[in-house]
Amino acid sequence: MLGSLEGGCALVYASGMAAIAAVFALVPVGGVVVVPDNAYNTTLSLADELLASGRLAEVRRVDVADTAAVTTAVRSEPHPQLVWLESPTNPLLDVADITALADATHQVGAIVVCDNTFATPILQQPLTLGADVVVHSVTKYLSGHSDVVLGAACAVDAQLLDRLRTHRTVHGSIAGPFETWLALRGIRTLPLRLERAGRSARVLADRLIGHPQVERVRYPGFGAIVSIEVAGGLDAADRVAGATRLWTNATSLGGVESLIERRRRHANEPTTVPVNLLRLSVGVEDVEDLWTDLERALDGAR
Ligand SMILES: Cc1ncc(COP(=O)(O)O)c(C=O)c1O
C-alpha cells in the first residue's frame, strides 16, 4: 500500500531509524554525504557517528531550503555519493526544492534520499519529483495512533531495492507482522486524519502569529506540524509545554492526539534549533479546544 502511494516499492523495517541506517549503508566506505543542518536529531547523530568511526570521510551540513547552497555543496569536490533531504525538516519546517536538488545530485552521479515523514505521500511524493529513495518513520502519521514503531524505505530502482532488502535481512531489522498490520489499518484513515489536522494547524498557526507570547511561528502552509518560539526563552517555553492539559507534553508526532515538546531538551538536538522552540503536532481534536488550552498555557507563561 505504501509503495503504491509513494509511486514505488516499499520495504518495511523495525523502525524509522532502522530504515534510515539501511539507506546510509548504501554509501561506500570513505564516502561523502550531504545532510540538512536541521533534521530529525538521530538521523544527524547517525551521520556524525559514521564520520567519527571513519566509515564516512565527510558530512556536509546544508540549509535544505537554500537551493543554491545545497547545489554548491553537491558540486564541490570530492563529490558526495548521497544527498539526504528531509522536507519539511524536523522541527524547523524548512522545505526543500526536491526537483532541483535531485537534478543537481544526479549530475554528479549521487543518489538523493528524502525523509517524507512530515508530508506523507498524501501531500508530497518525492519519488515522482526525482528522489531515488524515500524513507518514513511509519511510527508517525502513517500509523497515526502512537502505538506502533515502524519504518519504511521506498524506491523504484530494482538494484537499490535489492541492496536495501539484503541489508535488512542480514541486520535483522525486519518489521514485526503485528506492527505492519496496525500500520496498514492506520493508513486507511491517513487522508481523513491529515485533512482534519492540517485544517486545524492552519487555524492555530494564524492565531499564534497574533499572540504576544509568541515570537515566531513556523508553518510551511501544509501538513499538521507547527513550531513556535516562545517569548521569555527556554524557561517560558518549558512553562507553556508543562501547562497544557489537552496537548500532551511528549516526544513523537503524527498521532490522533496533539503533542507539544521543547526539542532542545534532547542533548543531541542540532544547535540550529532555538532553545525556546516548541514543536506542536496537531491532532484531530476539536480545534477550539486545542486553541483554548494553548492560549491559556501561553497567557500563563508571561
Ligand atoms: C522525520 C523523522 N524521521 C525519522 C524518525 C525516526 O523514526 P523512528 O522513531 O520510527 O525510528 C523520526 C522520529 O521522530 C522523525 O521525526
Short mmCIF file of C-alpha atoms and ligand atoms in Angstrom, two decimals:
data_model
loop_
_atom_site.label_atom_id
_atom_site.label_comp_id
_atom_site.label_asym_id
_atom_site.label_seq_id
_atom_site.Cartn_x
_atom_site.Cartn_y
_atom_site.Cartn_z
CA MET A 1 0.00 0.00 0.00
CA LEU A 2 2.75 2.43 0.94
CA GLY A 3 4.69 1.60 -2.21
CA SER A 4 1.74 2.44 -4.42
CA LEU A 5 1.09 5.69 -2.51
CA GLU A 6 4.72 6.77 -2.98
CA GLY A 7 4.95 5.57 -6.60
CA GLY A 8 7.48 2.80 -5.99
CA CYS A 9 8.05 -0.30 -3.92
CA ALA A 10 8.17 -0.10 -0.09
CA LEU A 11 10.26 -2.18 2.30
CA VAL A 12 9.22 -2.04 5.94
CA TYR A 13 11.74 -2.00 8.80
CA ALA A 14 11.57 -2.39 12.57
CA SER A 15 11.70 1.42 12.99
CA GLY A 16 12.25 4.61 11.03
CA MET A 17 15.85 4.65 12.25
CA ALA A 18 16.37 1.05 11.01
CA ALA A 19 15.27 2.19 7.52
CA ILE A 20 17.50 5.28 7.74
CA ALA A 21 20.53 3.22 8.83
CA ALA A 22 19.95 0.82 5.91
CA VAL A 23 19.91 3.74 3.45
CA PHE A 24 23.12 5.28 4.87
CA ALA A 25 24.74 1.85 4.40
CA LEU A 26 24.36 2.36 0.62
CA VAL A 27 27.24 4.87 0.83
CA PRO A 28 30.64 3.26 0.10
CA VAL A 29 33.26 3.24 2.87
CA GLY A 30 35.09 6.58 2.87
CA GLY A 31 32.19 8.29 1.13
CA VAL A 32 30.82 11.82 1.40
CA VAL A 33 27.24 12.73 2.31
CA VAL A 34 25.31 15.99 2.33
CA VAL A 35 22.77 16.33 5.16
CA PRO A 36 20.43 19.09 6.43
CA ASP A 37 21.69 21.44 9.15
CA ASN A 38 18.46 20.72 10.98
CA ALA A 39 16.62 17.43 10.70
CA TYR A 40 15.48 14.59 12.93
CA ASN A 41 18.26 14.60 15.54
CA THR A 42 19.05 10.88 15.48
CA THR A 43 19.50 10.89 11.69
CA LEU A 44 22.16 13.57 12.15
CA SER A 45 23.67 11.67 15.09
CA LEU A 46 23.96 8.59 12.85
CA ALA A 47 25.80 10.63 10.18
CA ASP A 48 28.14 12.03 12.88
CA GLU A 49 28.76 8.57 14.27
CA LEU A 50 29.60 7.18 10.81
CA LEU A 51 32.04 10.08 10.39
CA ALA A 52 33.65 9.61 13.82
CA SER A 53 34.17 5.90 13.20
CA GLY A 54 35.82 6.54 9.82
CA ARG A 55 33.02 4.86 7.88
CA LEU A 56 32.35 8.23 6.14
CA ALA A 57 35.06 10.71 5.10
CA GLU A 58 32.89 13.83 5.23
CA VAL A 59 29.44 15.01 6.30
CA ARG A 60 28.44 18.37 4.74
CA ARG A 61 25.63 20.18 6.56
CA VAL A 62 23.44 22.47 4.46
CA ASP A 63 20.30 24.56 4.75
CA VAL A 64 17.97 22.46 2.57
CA ALA A 65 15.74 25.48 1.87
CA ASP A 66 18.71 27.25 0.22
CA THR A 67 18.79 25.51 -3.18
CA ALA A 68 21.90 27.40 -4.37
CA ALA A 69 23.86 26.48 -1.21
CA VAL A 70 22.89 22.80 -1.46
CA THR A 71 23.78 22.75 -5.16
CA THR A 72 27.21 24.23 -4.36
CA ALA A 73 27.77 21.60 -1.64
CA VAL A 74 26.76 18.84 -4.07
CA ARG A 75 29.09 20.12 -6.83
CA SER A 76 32.09 20.58 -4.50
CA GLU A 77 34.93 18.06 -4.76
CA PRO A 78 35.05 15.36 -3.65
CA HIS A 79 31.51 14.79 -4.87
CA PRO A 80 29.08 13.20 -2.42
CA GLN A 81 27.60 9.76 -3.03
CA LEU A 82 24.39 10.58 -1.17
CA VAL A 83 22.34 13.72 -0.54
CA TRP A 84 19.95 13.44 2.41
CA LEU A 85 16.88 15.64 2.38
CA GLU A 86 14.14 15.96 4.93
CA SER A 87 11.26 18.13 3.78
CA PRO A 88 9.71 19.72 5.73
CA THR A 89 12.52 19.37 8.27
CA ASN A 90 12.01 18.37 11.87
CA PRO A 91 11.49 20.73 13.71
CA LEU A 92 12.27 23.95 11.78
CA LEU A 93 9.91 23.00 8.92
CA ASP A 94 12.29 24.08 6.14
CA VAL A 95 11.10 22.98 2.71
CA ALA A 96 13.49 21.73 0.02
CA ASP A 97 13.07 22.09 -3.74
CA ILE A 98 13.32 18.33 -4.29
CA THR A 99 13.14 18.51 -8.10
CA ALA A 100 16.01 21.00 -8.45
CA LEU A 101 18.15 19.22 -5.85
CA ALA A 102 17.54 15.79 -7.40
CA ASP A 103 18.71 17.19 -10.75
CA ALA A 104 21.89 18.66 -9.23
CA THR A 105 22.57 15.43 -7.32
CA HIS A 106 22.12 13.20 -10.35
CA GLN A 107 24.54 15.37 -12.34
CA VAL A 108 27.36 14.26 -10.01
CA GLY A 109 26.21 10.62 -10.06
CA ALA A 110 24.90 10.57 -6.48
CA ILE A 111 21.57 9.43 -5.08
CA VAL A 112 19.07 11.67 -3.34
CA VAL A 113 17.05 10.47 -0.37
CA CYS A 114 14.06 12.24 1.12
CA ASP A 115 12.61 11.67 4.57
CA ASN A 116 8.91 12.18 3.84
CA THR A 117 7.65 11.57 7.38
CA PHE A 118 6.17 15.06 7.88
CA ALA A 119 4.46 15.47 4.50
CA THR A 120 3.39 11.84 3.95
CA PRO A 121 2.62 10.68 0.37
CA ILE A 122 -0.76 12.43 0.64
CA LEU A 123 0.96 15.83 0.40
CA GLN A 124 4.25 15.05 -1.37
CA GLN A 125 5.64 12.16 -3.41
CA PRO A 126 9.43 12.66 -3.63
CA LEU A 127 9.98 9.67 -5.97
CA THR A 128 7.83 11.39 -8.59
CA LEU A 129 9.90 14.59 -8.04
CA GLY A 130 13.18 12.79 -8.76
CA ALA A 131 14.27 11.34 -5.40
CA ASP A 132 15.83 7.85 -5.56
CA VAL A 133 14.75 6.72 -2.08
CA VAL A 134 12.02 7.88 0.29
CA VAL A 135 12.18 6.97 3.96
CA HIS A 136 9.44 7.11 6.57
CA SER A 137 9.04 6.86 10.25
CA VAL A 138 5.82 4.86 9.85
CA THR A 139 5.57 5.33 13.63
CA LYS A 140 4.13 8.80 12.91
CA TYR A 141 1.33 9.83 10.51
CA LEU A 142 1.13 6.61 8.52
CA SER A 143 0.26 4.52 11.59
CA GLY A 144 -1.33 7.55 13.20
CA HIS A 145 -2.22 6.30 16.68
CA SER A 146 1.09 6.46 18.59
CA ASP A 147 1.02 2.72 19.22
CA VAL A 148 3.45 1.40 16.59
CA VAL A 149 7.19 1.71 15.95
CA LEU A 150 7.90 1.02 12.28
CA GLY A 151 9.90 2.36 9.35
CA ALA A 152 9.98 2.11 5.58
CA ALA A 153 12.24 2.77 2.60
CA CYS A 154 10.66 3.19 -0.84
CA ALA A 155 12.38 3.14 -4.22
CA VAL A 156 11.80 2.30 -7.87
CA ASP A 157 15.26 1.08 -8.89
CA ALA A 158 15.49 -2.73 -8.59
CA GLN A 159 19.19 -2.70 -7.68
CA LEU A 160 18.69 -0.21 -4.84
CA LEU A 161 15.75 -2.25 -3.56
CA ASP A 162 17.85 -5.42 -3.67
CA ARG A 163 20.65 -3.82 -1.65
CA LEU A 164 18.20 -2.44 0.90
CA ARG A 165 16.43 -5.79 1.23
CA THR A 166 19.74 -7.62 1.73
CA HIS A 167 20.83 -5.12 4.39
CA ARG A 168 17.51 -5.62 6.18
CA THR A 169 17.89 -9.40 6.13
CA VAL A 170 21.46 -9.58 7.37
CA HIS A 171 20.95 -6.92 10.05
CA GLY A 172 17.69 -8.38 11.34
CA SER A 173 15.83 -5.08 11.03
CA ILE A 174 12.72 -6.75 9.62
CA ALA A 175 9.37 -5.41 10.87
CA GLY A 176 7.06 -7.40 13.10
CA PRO A 177 3.89 -8.65 11.39
CA PHE A 178 1.56 -7.22 14.05
CA GLU A 179 3.09 -3.73 13.75
CA THR A 180 2.82 -3.96 9.97
CA TRP A 181 -0.84 -4.89 10.24
CA LEU A 182 -1.52 -2.00 12.63
CA ALA A 183 0.17 0.38 10.19
CA LEU A 184 -1.88 -0.97 7.31
CA ARG A 185 -5.03 -0.29 9.33
CA GLY A 186 -3.79 3.19 10.22
CA ILE A 187 -3.04 4.18 6.63
CA ARG A 188 -6.70 3.56 5.73
CA THR A 189 -7.62 6.78 7.58
CA LEU A 190 -4.48 8.75 6.70
CA PRO A 191 -6.19 11.21 4.29
CA LEU A 192 -9.00 11.87 6.77
CA ARG A 193 -6.68 12.43 9.72
CA LEU A 194 -4.33 14.63 7.74
CA GLU A 195 -7.14 16.73 6.28
CA ARG A 196 -8.58 17.43 9.72
CA ALA A 197 -5.26 18.00 11.47
CA GLY A 198 -3.94 20.14 8.60
CA ARG A 199 -7.03 22.37 8.69
CA SER A 200 -6.63 22.84 12.45
CA ALA A 201 -2.89 23.52 12.08
CA ARG A 202 -3.61 26.38 9.65
CA VAL A 203 -6.15 27.91 12.07
CA LEU A 204 -3.76 27.60 15.02
CA ALA A 205 -0.76 28.97 13.07
CA ASP A 206 -2.80 32.07 12.09
CA ARG A 207 -3.90 32.70 15.66
CA LEU A 208 -0.45 32.05 17.14
CA ILE A 209 1.06 34.76 14.89
CA GLY A 210 -1.02 37.31 16.76
CA HIS A 211 -0.25 36.06 20.28
CA PRO A 212 2.04 38.40 22.30
CA GLN A 213 3.80 35.45 23.96
CA VAL A 214 4.88 34.03 20.58
CA GLU A 215 7.99 35.50 18.92
CA ARG A 216 7.88 33.43 15.76
CA VAL A 217 5.61 30.90 14.09
CA ARG A 218 6.96 28.39 11.60
CA TYR A 219 4.37 26.74 9.38
CA PRO A 220 5.10 25.81 5.75
CA GLY A 221 1.43 26.17 4.70
CA PHE A 222 0.73 22.42 4.58
CA GLY A 223 0.85 19.50 6.99
CA ALA A 224 -0.02 19.43 10.67
CA ILE A 225 3.19 20.40 12.48
CA VAL A 226 3.60 23.98 13.69
CA SER A 227 6.72 25.21 15.51
CA ILE A 228 6.68 28.32 17.69
CA GLU A 229 9.35 30.31 19.50
CA VAL A 230 8.09 31.46 22.89
CA ALA A 231 8.88 34.95 24.24
CA GLY A 232 10.82 34.70 27.50
CA GLY A 233 13.26 31.99 26.37
CA LEU A 234 13.81 28.43 27.49
CA ASP A 235 12.04 28.73 30.87
CA ALA A 236 8.92 30.31 29.41
CA ALA A 237 8.80 27.62 26.71
CA ASP A 238 9.08 24.91 29.38
CA ARG A 239 6.28 26.56 31.35
CA VAL A 240 3.99 26.51 28.29
CA ALA A 241 4.75 22.86 27.50
CA GLY A 242 4.17 21.97 31.15
CA ALA A 243 0.90 23.88 31.47
CA THR A 244 -1.20 22.44 28.64
CA ARG A 245 -3.76 19.81 29.56
CA LEU A 246 -5.20 18.69 26.23
CA TRP A 247 -1.82 18.85 24.47
CA THR A 248 0.43 16.16 25.94
CA ASN A 249 4.00 17.23 26.67
CA ALA A 250 5.80 14.35 24.96
CA THR A 251 8.03 13.45 22.05
CA SER A 252 6.86 11.80 18.82
CA LEU A 253 4.27 13.27 16.45
CA GLY A 254 1.69 12.44 13.82
CA GLY A 255 -0.85 10.71 16.05
CA VAL A 256 -4.54 11.50 16.54
CA GLU A 257 -3.70 13.23 19.84
CA SER A 258 -1.95 16.60 19.93
CA LEU A 259 1.58 16.71 21.34
CA ILE A 260 3.80 19.61 22.41
CA GLU A 261 7.53 19.42 23.01
CA ARG A 262 10.55 21.68 23.54
CA ARG A 263 13.03 19.98 21.22
CA ARG A 264 16.29 21.35 22.65
CA ARG A 265 15.66 19.37 25.84
CA HIS A 266 17.27 16.49 23.89
CA ALA A 267 21.06 16.60 24.17
CA ASN A 268 21.57 15.63 20.51
CA GLU A 269 19.19 18.25 19.07
CA PRO A 270 21.03 20.40 16.49
CA THR A 271 22.06 23.82 17.85
CA THR A 272 20.35 25.39 14.82
CA VAL A 273 17.10 24.76 16.75
CA PRO A 274 16.31 27.69 19.11
CA VAL A 275 16.16 26.77 22.83
CA ASN A 276 12.68 28.33 23.14
CA LEU A 277 11.19 26.40 20.21
CA LEU A 278 8.12 24.25 20.86
CA ARG A 279 7.07 21.74 18.23
CA LEU A 280 3.32 21.27 18.06
CA SER A 281 1.96 18.11 16.47
CA VAL A 282 -1.67 18.94 15.81
CA GLY A 283 -4.05 16.03 16.26
CA VAL A 284 -7.68 15.54 15.37
CA GLU A 285 -9.31 17.04 18.47
CA ASP A 286 -11.71 19.98 18.19
CA VAL A 287 -9.66 22.99 17.09
CA GLU A 288 -11.36 25.33 19.58
CA ASP A 289 -10.46 23.00 22.46
CA LEU A 290 -6.86 22.96 21.22
CA TRP A 291 -6.73 26.76 20.95
CA THR A 292 -8.30 27.36 24.38
CA ASP A 293 -5.76 25.06 26.05
CA LEU A 294 -2.79 26.54 24.19
CA GLU A 295 -3.87 30.15 24.72
CA ARG A 296 -4.31 29.54 28.45
CA ALA A 297 -0.84 27.96 28.70
CA LEU A 298 0.75 30.84 26.73
CA ASP A 299 -1.03 33.50 28.80
CA GLY A 300 0.12 31.78 32.00
CA ALA A 301 3.78 31.78 30.90
CA ARG A 302 4.03 35.58 30.88
C1 LIG B 1 11.45 12.95 10.42
C2 LIG B 1 11.76 11.71 11.19
N1 LIG B 1 12.42 10.71 10.58
C3 LIG B 1 12.73 9.57 11.23
C4 LIG B 1 12.38 9.37 12.56
C5 LIG B 1 12.78 8.10 13.25
O1 LIG B 1 11.72 7.21 13.26
P1 LIG B 1 11.50 6.06 14.38
O2 LIG B 1 11.18 6.78 15.66
O3 LIG B 1 10.36 5.28 13.83
O4 LIG B 1 12.76 5.28 14.46
C6 LIG B 1 11.67 10.38 13.21
C7 LIG B 1 11.28 10.20 14.62
O5 LIG B 1 10.88 11.12 15.28
C8 LIG B 1 11.35 11.58 12.52
O6 LIG B 1 10.69 12.58 13.11
#
